[in-house]
Amino acid sequence: MGATCFATSLSLIASLRTHSIVSMQLPTTALYAGLLGLMHLGLAMRVGTPRTTTSLTLGRAATPLTPEAERLASFVAWVPLSLLLLALSEAGGFALPAIHAAGASLVLARILHAAGIRADGTSTQANFVGATLNSLVVFGLSLGLLAMGVNATR
């Protein structure tokens, strides 16, 4: 199964040469979605690898979440909405520097948040800053989209 998935990925990458990137409607969001997708894989692998060595495939066995699982859970809770808001903002014509600022801030927020969770499960200031920054990105994009929607209905 892994080999098939890898081969499919390679054929998808090869097909990019035949399709014009210029025709992509959301190239800036694609950039940050790609970065965050790779980050997601890294976080997920850190959760999955110990599960395969302990044969624990489902559930938590009545133990608290590991720091790795906490990082992944937070990522999964915040990134999809953040990327959706970023894509809608880009499609809606927000200024490119604002889109890049939001996308780069989102990537930085997720790095800080993950790095701010210590191995013993406690958090550092980086965790708080990352969570706050991610919240501010969602808040800013949401307000911008709300204003765009209000103006469009007039």
PDB file of N, CA, C and O in Angstrom, residues 1 9-10 12 40-41 46-47 54 57-58 61 65 98 108 123-124 128 145 149 153:
ATOM      1  N   MET A   1       0.829  -1.196   0.000  1.00  0.00           N
ATOM      2  CA  MET A   1       0.000   0.000   0.000  1.00  0.00           C
ATOM      3  C   MET A   1       0.865   1.249   0.000  1.00  0.00           C
ATOM      4  O   MET A   1       0.593   2.195  -0.706  1.00  0.00           O
ATOM      5  N   SER A   9       2.000   9.547  -5.711  1.00  0.00           N
ATOM      6  CA  SER A   9       2.542  10.875  -5.416  1.00  0.00           C
ATOM      7  C   SER A   9       3.553  11.293  -6.466  1.00  0.00           C
ATOM      8  O   SER A   9       3.560  12.436  -6.917  1.00  0.00           O
ATOM      9  N   LEU A  10       4.419  10.357  -6.871  1.00  0.00           N
ATOM     10  CA  LEU A  10       5.412  10.671  -7.893  1.00  0.00           C
ATOM     11  C   LEU A  10       4.755  11.010  -9.228  1.00  0.00           C
ATOM     12  O   LEU A  10       5.185  11.934  -9.921  1.00  0.00           O
ATOM     13  N   LEU A  12       1.785  12.279  -9.611  1.00  0.00           N
ATOM     14  CA  LEU A  12       1.157  13.583  -9.439  1.00  0.00           C
ATOM     15  C   LEU A  12       2.187  14.694  -9.602  1.00  0.00           C
ATOM     16  O   LEU A  12       1.949  15.684 -10.290  1.00  0.00           O
ATOM     17  N   HIS A  40       2.309  18.328   9.135  1.00  0.00           N
ATOM     18  CA  HIS A  40       1.330  17.356   9.638  1.00  0.00           C
ATOM     19  C   HIS A  40       1.900  15.942   9.568  1.00  0.00           C
ATOM     20  O   HIS A  40       1.766  15.164  10.521  1.00  0.00           O
ATOM     21  N   LEU A  41       2.523  15.603   8.461  1.00  0.00           N
ATOM     22  CA  LEU A  41       3.101  14.263   8.334  1.00  0.00           C
ATOM     23  C   LEU A  41       4.164  14.024   9.399  1.00  0.00           C
ATOM     24  O   LEU A  41       4.221  12.944   9.998  1.00  0.00           O
ATOM     25  N   ARG A  46       5.413  10.995  14.387  1.00  0.00           N
ATOM     26  CA  ARG A  46       5.902  10.939  15.774  1.00  0.00           C
ATOM     27  C   ARG A  46       4.861  10.301  16.697  1.00  0.00           C
ATOM     28  O   ARG A  46       5.205   9.780  17.736  1.00  0.00           O
ATOM     29  N   VAL A  47       3.590  10.374  16.323  1.00  0.00           N
ATOM     30  CA  VAL A  47       2.544   9.716  17.109  1.00  0.00           C
ATOM     31  C   VAL A  47       2.431   8.250  16.700  1.00  0.00           C
ATOM     32  O   VAL A  47       2.312   7.370  17.544  1.00  0.00           O
ATOM     33  N   THR A  54       4.450  -0.574  20.255  1.00  0.00           N
ATOM     34  CA  THR A  54       3.760  -1.057  21.459  1.00  0.00           C
ATOM     35  C   THR A  54       2.496  -1.834  21.138  1.00  0.00           C
ATOM     36  O   THR A  54       1.810  -2.286  22.043  1.00  0.00           O
ATOM     37  N   THR A  57      -2.894   0.362  18.741  1.00  0.00           N
ATOM     38  CA  THR A  57      -3.307   1.001  17.505  1.00  0.00           C
ATOM     39  C   THR A  57      -4.508   1.910  17.669  1.00  0.00           C
ATOM     40  O   THR A  57      -4.701   2.818  16.895  1.00  0.00           O
ATOM     41  N   LEU A  58      -5.344   1.661  18.669  1.00  0.00           N
ATOM     42  CA  LEU A  58      -6.524   2.484  18.888  1.00  0.00           C
ATOM     43  C   LEU A  58      -6.597   2.896  20.349  1.00  0.00           C
ATOM     44  O   LEU A  58      -6.200   2.149  21.241  1.00  0.00           O
ATOM     45  N   ALA A  61      -5.506   3.684  25.987  1.00  0.00           N
ATOM     46  CA  ALA A  61      -5.277   2.718  27.068  1.00  0.00           C
ATOM     47  C   ALA A  61      -5.345   3.404  28.428  1.00  0.00           C
ATOM     48  O   ALA A  61      -4.537   3.158  29.308  1.00  0.00           O
ATOM     49  N   LEU A  65      -2.913  11.845  26.889  1.00  0.00           N
ATOM     50  CA  LEU A  65      -2.270  12.001  25.584  1.00  0.00           C
ATOM     51  C   LEU A  65      -0.789  12.271  25.756  1.00  0.00           C
ATOM     52  O   LEU A  65      -0.374  13.009  26.651  1.00  0.00           O
ATOM     53  N   ALA A  98      -0.926  40.551   2.501  1.00  0.00           N
ATOM     54  CA  ALA A  98      -1.736  40.137   3.650  1.00  0.00           C
ATOM     55  C   ALA A  98      -1.891  38.622   3.676  1.00  0.00           C
ATOM     56  O   ALA A  98      -1.839  37.998   4.751  1.00  0.00           O
ATOM     57  N   LEU A 108       4.456  29.758  11.331  1.00  0.00           N
ATOM     58  CA  LEU A 108       5.228  30.078  12.531  1.00  0.00           C
ATOM     59  C   LEU A 108       4.462  29.699  13.798  1.00  0.00           C
ATOM     60  O   LEU A 108       5.030  29.133  14.742  1.00  0.00           O
ATOM     61  N   SER A 123       3.860  22.941  29.170  1.00  0.00           N
ATOM     62  CA  SER A 123       4.030  23.861  28.051  1.00  0.00           C
ATOM     63  C   SER A 123       4.931  25.032  28.430  1.00  0.00           C
ATOM     64  O   SER A 123       5.085  25.358  29.608  1.00  0.00           O
ATOM     65  N   THR A 124       5.489  25.644  27.405  1.00  0.00           N
ATOM     66  CA  THR A 124       6.367  26.794  27.582  1.00  0.00           C
ATOM     67  C   THR A 124       5.689  28.032  27.005  1.00  0.00           C
ATOM     68  O   THR A 124       4.583  27.955  26.456  1.00  0.00           O
ATOM     69  N   PHE A 128       2.207  29.049  24.213  1.00  0.00           N
ATOM     70  CA  PHE A 128       1.214  30.112  24.364  1.00  0.00           C
ATOM     71  C   PHE A 128       1.276  31.095  23.199  1.00  0.00           C
ATOM     72  O   PHE A 128       0.238  31.476  22.638  1.00  0.00           O
ATOM     73  N   LEU A 145     -13.050  38.429   6.022  1.00  0.00           N
ATOM     74  CA  LEU A 145     -14.067  37.756   5.222  1.00  0.00           C
ATOM     75  C   LEU A 145     -15.473  38.212   5.571  1.00  0.00           C
ATOM     76  O   LEU A 145     -16.337  38.349   4.695  1.00  0.00           O
ATOM     77  N   GLY A 149     -18.060  39.812   2.996  1.00  0.00           N
ATOM     78  CA  GLY A 149     -19.427  39.304   2.819  1.00  0.00           C
ATOM     79  C   GLY A 149     -20.474  40.370   3.018  1.00  0.00           C
ATOM     80  O   GLY A 149     -21.456  40.444   2.270  1.00  0.00           O
ATOM     81  N   THR A 153     -23.110  41.945  -0.007  1.00  0.00           N
ATOM     82  CA  THR A 153     -24.562  41.824   0.066  1.00  0.00           C
ATOM     83  C   THR A 153     -25.239  43.184   0.004  1.00  0.00           C
ATOM     84  O   THR A 153     -26.469  43.244   0.083  1.00  0.00           O
TER      85      THR A 153
END
